[in-house]
mmCIF file of C-alpha atoms in Angstrom:
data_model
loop_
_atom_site.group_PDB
_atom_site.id
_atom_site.type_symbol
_atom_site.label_atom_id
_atom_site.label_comp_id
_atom_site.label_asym_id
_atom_site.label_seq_id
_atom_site.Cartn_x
_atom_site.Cartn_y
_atom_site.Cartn_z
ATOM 1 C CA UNK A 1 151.628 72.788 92.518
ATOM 2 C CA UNK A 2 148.277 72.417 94.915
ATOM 3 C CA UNK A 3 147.460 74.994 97.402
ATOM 4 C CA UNK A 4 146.411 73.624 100.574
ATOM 5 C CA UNK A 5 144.405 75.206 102.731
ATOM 6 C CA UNK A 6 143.315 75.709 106.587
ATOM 7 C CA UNK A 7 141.260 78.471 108.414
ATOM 8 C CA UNK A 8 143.728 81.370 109.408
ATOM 9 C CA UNK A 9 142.559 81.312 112.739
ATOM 10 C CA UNK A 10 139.632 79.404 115.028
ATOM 11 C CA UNK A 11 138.731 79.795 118.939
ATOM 12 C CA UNK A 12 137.776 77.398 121.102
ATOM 13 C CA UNK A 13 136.632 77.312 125.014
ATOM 14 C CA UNK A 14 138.748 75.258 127.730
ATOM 15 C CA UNK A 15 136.867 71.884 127.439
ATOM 16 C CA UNK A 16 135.220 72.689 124.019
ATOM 17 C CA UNK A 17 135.395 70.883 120.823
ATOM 18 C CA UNK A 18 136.831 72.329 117.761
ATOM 19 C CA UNK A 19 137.988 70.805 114.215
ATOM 20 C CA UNK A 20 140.398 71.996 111.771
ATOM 21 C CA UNK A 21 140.078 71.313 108.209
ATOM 22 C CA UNK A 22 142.851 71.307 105.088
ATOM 23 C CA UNK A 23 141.214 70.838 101.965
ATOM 24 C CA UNK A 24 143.259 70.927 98.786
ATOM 25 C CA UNK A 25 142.823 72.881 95.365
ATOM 26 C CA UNK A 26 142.749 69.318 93.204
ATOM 27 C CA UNK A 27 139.596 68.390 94.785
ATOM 28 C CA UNK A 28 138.762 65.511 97.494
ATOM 29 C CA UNK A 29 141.667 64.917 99.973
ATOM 30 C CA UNK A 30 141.762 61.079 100.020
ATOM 31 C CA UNK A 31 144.259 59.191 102.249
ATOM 32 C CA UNK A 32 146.649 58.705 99.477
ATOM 33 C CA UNK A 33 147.544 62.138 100.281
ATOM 34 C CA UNK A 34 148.794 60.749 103.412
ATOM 35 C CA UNK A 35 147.570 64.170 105.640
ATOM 36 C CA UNK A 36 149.984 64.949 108.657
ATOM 37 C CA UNK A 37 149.234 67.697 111.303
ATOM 38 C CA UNK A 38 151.572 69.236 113.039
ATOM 39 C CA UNK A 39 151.978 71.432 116.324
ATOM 40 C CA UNK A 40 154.106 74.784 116.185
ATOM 41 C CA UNK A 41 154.524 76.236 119.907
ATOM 42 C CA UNK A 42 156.098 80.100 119.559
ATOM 43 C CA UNK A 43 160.251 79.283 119.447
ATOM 44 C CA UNK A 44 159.745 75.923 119.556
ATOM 45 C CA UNK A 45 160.114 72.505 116.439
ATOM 46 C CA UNK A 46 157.167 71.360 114.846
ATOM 47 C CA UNK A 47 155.729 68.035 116.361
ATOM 48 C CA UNK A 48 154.022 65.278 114.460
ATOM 49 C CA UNK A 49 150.362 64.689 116.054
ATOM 50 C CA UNK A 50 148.801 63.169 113.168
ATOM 51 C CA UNK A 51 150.213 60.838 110.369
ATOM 52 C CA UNK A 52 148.269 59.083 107.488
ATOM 53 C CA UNK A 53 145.175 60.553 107.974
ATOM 54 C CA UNK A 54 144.118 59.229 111.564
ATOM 55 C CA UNK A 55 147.619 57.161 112.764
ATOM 56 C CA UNK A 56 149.052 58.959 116.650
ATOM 57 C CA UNK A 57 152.765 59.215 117.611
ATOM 58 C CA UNK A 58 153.167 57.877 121.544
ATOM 59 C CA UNK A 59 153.329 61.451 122.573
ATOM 60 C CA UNK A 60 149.841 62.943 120.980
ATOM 61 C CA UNK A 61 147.420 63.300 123.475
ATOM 62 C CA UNK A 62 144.239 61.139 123.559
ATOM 63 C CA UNK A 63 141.713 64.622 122.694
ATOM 64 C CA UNK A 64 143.411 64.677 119.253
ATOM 65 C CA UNK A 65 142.100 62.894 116.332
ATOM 66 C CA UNK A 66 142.643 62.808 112.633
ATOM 67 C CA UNK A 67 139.647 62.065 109.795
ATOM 68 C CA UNK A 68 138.769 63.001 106.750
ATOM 69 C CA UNK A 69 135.629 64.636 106.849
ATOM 70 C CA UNK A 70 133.555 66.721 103.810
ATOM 71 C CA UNK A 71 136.438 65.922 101.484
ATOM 72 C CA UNK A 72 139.068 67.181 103.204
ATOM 73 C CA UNK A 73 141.250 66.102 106.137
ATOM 74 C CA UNK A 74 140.273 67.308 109.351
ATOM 75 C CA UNK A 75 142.236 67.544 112.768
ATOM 76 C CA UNK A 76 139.542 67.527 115.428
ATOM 77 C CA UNK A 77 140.097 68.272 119.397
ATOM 78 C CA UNK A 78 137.802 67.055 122.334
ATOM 79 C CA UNK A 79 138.175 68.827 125.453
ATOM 80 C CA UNK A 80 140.754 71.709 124.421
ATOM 81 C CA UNK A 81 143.358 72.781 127.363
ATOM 82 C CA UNK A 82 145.086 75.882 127.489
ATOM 83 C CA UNK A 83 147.998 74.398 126.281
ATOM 84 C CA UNK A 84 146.554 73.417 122.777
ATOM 85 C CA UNK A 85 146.710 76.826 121.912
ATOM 86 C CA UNK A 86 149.497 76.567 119.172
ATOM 87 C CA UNK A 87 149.683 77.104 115.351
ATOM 88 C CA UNK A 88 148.596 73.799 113.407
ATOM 89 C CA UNK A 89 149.488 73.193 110.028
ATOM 90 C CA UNK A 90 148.643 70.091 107.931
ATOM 91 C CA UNK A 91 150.687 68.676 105.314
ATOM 92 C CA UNK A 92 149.771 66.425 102.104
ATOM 93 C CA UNK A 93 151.810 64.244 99.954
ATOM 94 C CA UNK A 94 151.098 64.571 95.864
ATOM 95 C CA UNK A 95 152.622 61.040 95.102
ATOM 96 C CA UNK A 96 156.196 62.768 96.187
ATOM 97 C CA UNK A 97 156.219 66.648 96.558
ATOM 98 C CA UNK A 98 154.489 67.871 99.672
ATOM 99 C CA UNK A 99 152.204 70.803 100.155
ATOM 100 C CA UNK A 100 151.825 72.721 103.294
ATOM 101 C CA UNK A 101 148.740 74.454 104.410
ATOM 102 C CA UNK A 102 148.884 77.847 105.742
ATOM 103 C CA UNK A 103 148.894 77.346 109.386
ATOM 104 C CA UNK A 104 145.288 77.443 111.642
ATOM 105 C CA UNK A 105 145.890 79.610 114.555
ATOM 106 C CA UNK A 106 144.380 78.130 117.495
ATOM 107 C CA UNK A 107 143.622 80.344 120.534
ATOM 108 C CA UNK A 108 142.017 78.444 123.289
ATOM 109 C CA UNK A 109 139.550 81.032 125.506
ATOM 110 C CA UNK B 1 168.409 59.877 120.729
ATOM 111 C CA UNK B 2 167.332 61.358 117.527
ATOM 112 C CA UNK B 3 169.000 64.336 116.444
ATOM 113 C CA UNK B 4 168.948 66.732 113.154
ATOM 114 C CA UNK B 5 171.525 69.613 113.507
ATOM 115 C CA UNK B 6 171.482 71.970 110.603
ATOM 116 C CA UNK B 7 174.685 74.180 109.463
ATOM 117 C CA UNK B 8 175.702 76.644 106.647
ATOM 118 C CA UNK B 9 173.043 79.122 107.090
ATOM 119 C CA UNK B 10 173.853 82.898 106.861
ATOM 120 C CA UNK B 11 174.009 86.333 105.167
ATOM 121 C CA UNK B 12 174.270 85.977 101.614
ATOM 122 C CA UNK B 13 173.538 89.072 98.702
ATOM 123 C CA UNK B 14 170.535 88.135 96.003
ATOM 124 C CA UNK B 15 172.267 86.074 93.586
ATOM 125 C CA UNK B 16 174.212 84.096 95.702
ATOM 126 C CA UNK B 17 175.153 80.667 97.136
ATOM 127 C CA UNK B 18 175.060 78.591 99.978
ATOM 128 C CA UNK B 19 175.074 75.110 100.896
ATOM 129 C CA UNK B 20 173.345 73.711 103.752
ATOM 130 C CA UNK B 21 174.336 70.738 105.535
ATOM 131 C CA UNK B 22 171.908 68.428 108.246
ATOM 132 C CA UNK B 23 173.951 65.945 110.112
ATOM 133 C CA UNK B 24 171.840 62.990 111.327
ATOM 134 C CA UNK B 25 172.320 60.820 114.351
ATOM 135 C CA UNK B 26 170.252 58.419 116.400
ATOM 136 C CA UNK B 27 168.285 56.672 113.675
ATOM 137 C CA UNK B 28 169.094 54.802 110.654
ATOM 138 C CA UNK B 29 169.342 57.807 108.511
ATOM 139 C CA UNK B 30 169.685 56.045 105.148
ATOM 140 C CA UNK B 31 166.083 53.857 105.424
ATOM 141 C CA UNK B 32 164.350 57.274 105.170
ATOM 142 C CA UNK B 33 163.205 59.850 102.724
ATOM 143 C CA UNK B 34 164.711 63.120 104.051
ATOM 144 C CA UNK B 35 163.054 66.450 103.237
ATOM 145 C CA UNK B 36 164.318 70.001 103.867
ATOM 146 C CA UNK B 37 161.364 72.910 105.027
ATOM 147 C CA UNK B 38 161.861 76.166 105.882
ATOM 148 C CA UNK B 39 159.836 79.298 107.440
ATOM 149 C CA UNK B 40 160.065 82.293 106.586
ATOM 150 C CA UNK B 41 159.964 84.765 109.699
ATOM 151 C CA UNK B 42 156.518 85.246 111.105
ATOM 152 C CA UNK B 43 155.174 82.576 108.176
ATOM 153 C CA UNK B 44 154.193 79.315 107.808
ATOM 154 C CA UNK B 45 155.635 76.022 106.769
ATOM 155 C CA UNK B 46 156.654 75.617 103.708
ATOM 156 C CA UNK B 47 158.207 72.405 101.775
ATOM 157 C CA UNK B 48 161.326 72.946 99.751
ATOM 158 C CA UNK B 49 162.594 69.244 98.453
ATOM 159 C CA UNK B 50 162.870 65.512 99.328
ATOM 160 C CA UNK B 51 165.278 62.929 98.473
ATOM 161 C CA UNK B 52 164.665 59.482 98.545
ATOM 162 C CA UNK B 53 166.657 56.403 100.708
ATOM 163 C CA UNK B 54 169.403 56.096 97.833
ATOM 164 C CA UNK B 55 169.487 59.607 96.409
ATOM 165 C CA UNK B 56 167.927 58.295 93.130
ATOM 166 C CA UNK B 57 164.302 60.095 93.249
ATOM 167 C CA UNK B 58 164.131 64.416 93.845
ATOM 168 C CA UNK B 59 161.000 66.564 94.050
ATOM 169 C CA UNK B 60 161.193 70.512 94.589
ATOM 170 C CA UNK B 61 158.854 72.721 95.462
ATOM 171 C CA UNK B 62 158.444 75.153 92.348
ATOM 172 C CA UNK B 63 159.827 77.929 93.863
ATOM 173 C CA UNK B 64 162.955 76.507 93.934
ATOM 174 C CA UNK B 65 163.062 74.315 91.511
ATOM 175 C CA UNK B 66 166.282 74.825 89.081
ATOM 176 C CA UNK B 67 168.137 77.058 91.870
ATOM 177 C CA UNK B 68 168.075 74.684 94.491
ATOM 178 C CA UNK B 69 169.694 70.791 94.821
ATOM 179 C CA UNK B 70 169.021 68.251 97.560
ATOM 180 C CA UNK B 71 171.505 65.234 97.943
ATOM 181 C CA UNK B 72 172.317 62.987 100.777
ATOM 182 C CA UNK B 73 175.811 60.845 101.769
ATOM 183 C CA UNK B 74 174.660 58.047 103.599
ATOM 184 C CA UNK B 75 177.768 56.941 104.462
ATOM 185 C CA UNK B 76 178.315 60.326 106.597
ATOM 186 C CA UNK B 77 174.249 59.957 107.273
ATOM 187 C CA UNK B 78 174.080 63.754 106.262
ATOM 188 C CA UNK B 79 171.780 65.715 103.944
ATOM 189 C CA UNK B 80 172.843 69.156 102.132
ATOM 190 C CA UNK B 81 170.717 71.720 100.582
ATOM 191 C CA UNK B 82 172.345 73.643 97.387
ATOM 192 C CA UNK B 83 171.008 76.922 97.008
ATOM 193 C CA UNK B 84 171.816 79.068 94.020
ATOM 194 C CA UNK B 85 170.977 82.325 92.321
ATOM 195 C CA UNK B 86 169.215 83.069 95.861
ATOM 196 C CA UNK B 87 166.336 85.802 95.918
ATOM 197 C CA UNK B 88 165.161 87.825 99.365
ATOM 198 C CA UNK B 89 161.988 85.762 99.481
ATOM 199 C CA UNK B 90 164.008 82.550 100.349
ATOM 200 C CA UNK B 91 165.159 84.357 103.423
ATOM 201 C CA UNK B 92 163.813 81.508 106.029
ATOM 202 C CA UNK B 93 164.615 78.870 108.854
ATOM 203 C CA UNK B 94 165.416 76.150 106.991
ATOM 204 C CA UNK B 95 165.190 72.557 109.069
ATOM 205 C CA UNK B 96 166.054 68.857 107.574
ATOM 206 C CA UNK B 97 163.298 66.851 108.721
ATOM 207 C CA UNK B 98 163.042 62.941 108.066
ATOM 208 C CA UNK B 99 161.711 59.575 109.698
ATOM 209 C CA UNK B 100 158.781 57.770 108.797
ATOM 210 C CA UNK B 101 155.891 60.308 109.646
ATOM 211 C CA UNK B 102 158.227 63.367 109.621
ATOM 212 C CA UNK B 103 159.319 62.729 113.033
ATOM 213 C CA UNK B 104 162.366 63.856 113.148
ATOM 214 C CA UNK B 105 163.077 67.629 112.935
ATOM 215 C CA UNK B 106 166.154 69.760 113.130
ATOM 216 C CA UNK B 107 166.238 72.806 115.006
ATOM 217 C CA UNK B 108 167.215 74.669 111.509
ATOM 218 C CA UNK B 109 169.188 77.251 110.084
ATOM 219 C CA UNK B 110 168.387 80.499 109.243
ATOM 220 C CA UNK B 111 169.354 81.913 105.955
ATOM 221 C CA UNK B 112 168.902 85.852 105.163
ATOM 222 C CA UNK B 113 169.119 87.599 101.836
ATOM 223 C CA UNK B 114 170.096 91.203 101.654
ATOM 224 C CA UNK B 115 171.992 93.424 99.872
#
């Protein structure tokens, strides 16, 4: 099966701008891989902030957005608040079986 | 309200069985795909299998695949996880998860293996 993969960990100020990427080992991520990104909080569910590539649930806030960007899919946040900092993981879809990235840790300082 | 409540999760020697159950309520469980993940402890996400609306369509992940069964009963809108000849590296949290956009995600179960 594909590996999928994220930077471990990235750092961005209060305010700042910072994008995550998830590029897969069979080459260009396309939006036929349908990326999702999700939020893990320490003890707490994963939440859906991204769906097919770019699409936003109600409850994602307005500084998230999803793209595809170099080839991969990319998770990008304008105007990062302390309470971003979280572990993001995408996912992709390989016409059924899904892979999971490793996780990006996200510390916001 | 949506909810995904996981069961059959516990202490179980390498080798053996379990069966996981995810009862679903507050959404029209049987117009979905339905997926199970798990985490290992400190880890990331990692898929494990999906099921499609009727049951008639499977994928594993390959480190399952020919231990592990997914099936669904959509008349009791429930999903169950078979796990056989179980190893220490599928020690995890293991959560149903389902909806349109993966939505909809159970708290989960944890499963250890240990002698």
């Amino acid at each position: 099966q594909a590996v999928v993969t994220q930077e471990p960990s990235l750092t961005v100020s209060p305010g700042g701008t910072v994008t995550l990427t998830c590029g897969s080992s069979t080459g260009t991520v396309t939006s036929g891989h349908r990326p999702h990104w999700f939020q893990q909080k320490p003890g707490q569910v994963p939440r859906t902030l991204i769906y097919d590539t770019s699409n936003k649930h109600f409850w994602t806030p307005a500084r998230f957005s999803g793209s595809l960007l170099g080839g991969k899919a990319a998770l990008t946040l304008s105007g990062a608040q302390p309470e971003d900092e979280a572990e993001y993981s995408c996912l992709l879809s390989y016409s059924g079986p899904w892979v999971f990235g490793g996780g990006t840790k996200l510390t916001v300082l | 309200e949506v909810q995904l409540v996981e069961s059959g999760g516990g202490l179980v020697q390498p080798g053996g069985s379990l069966r996981l159950s995810c009862a679903a309520s507050g959404f029209t469980f049987s117009s979905f795909w339905m997926t199970w993940v798990r985490q290992a402890p400190g880890k990331g996400l990692e898929w494990v299998a999906n099921v499609k609306q009727d049951g008639s369509v499977k994928y594993y992940a390959d480190s399952v695949k020919g231990r592990f069964t997914i099936s669904r009963d959509n008349a009791k809108n429930s999903l169950y996880l078979q796990m056989n000849s179980l190893r220490a590296e599928d020690t995890a949290v293991y959560s149903c998860v389902g909806g349109a956009a993966a939505d909809y995600w159970g708290q989960g179960t944890l499963v250890t293996v240990s002698s």
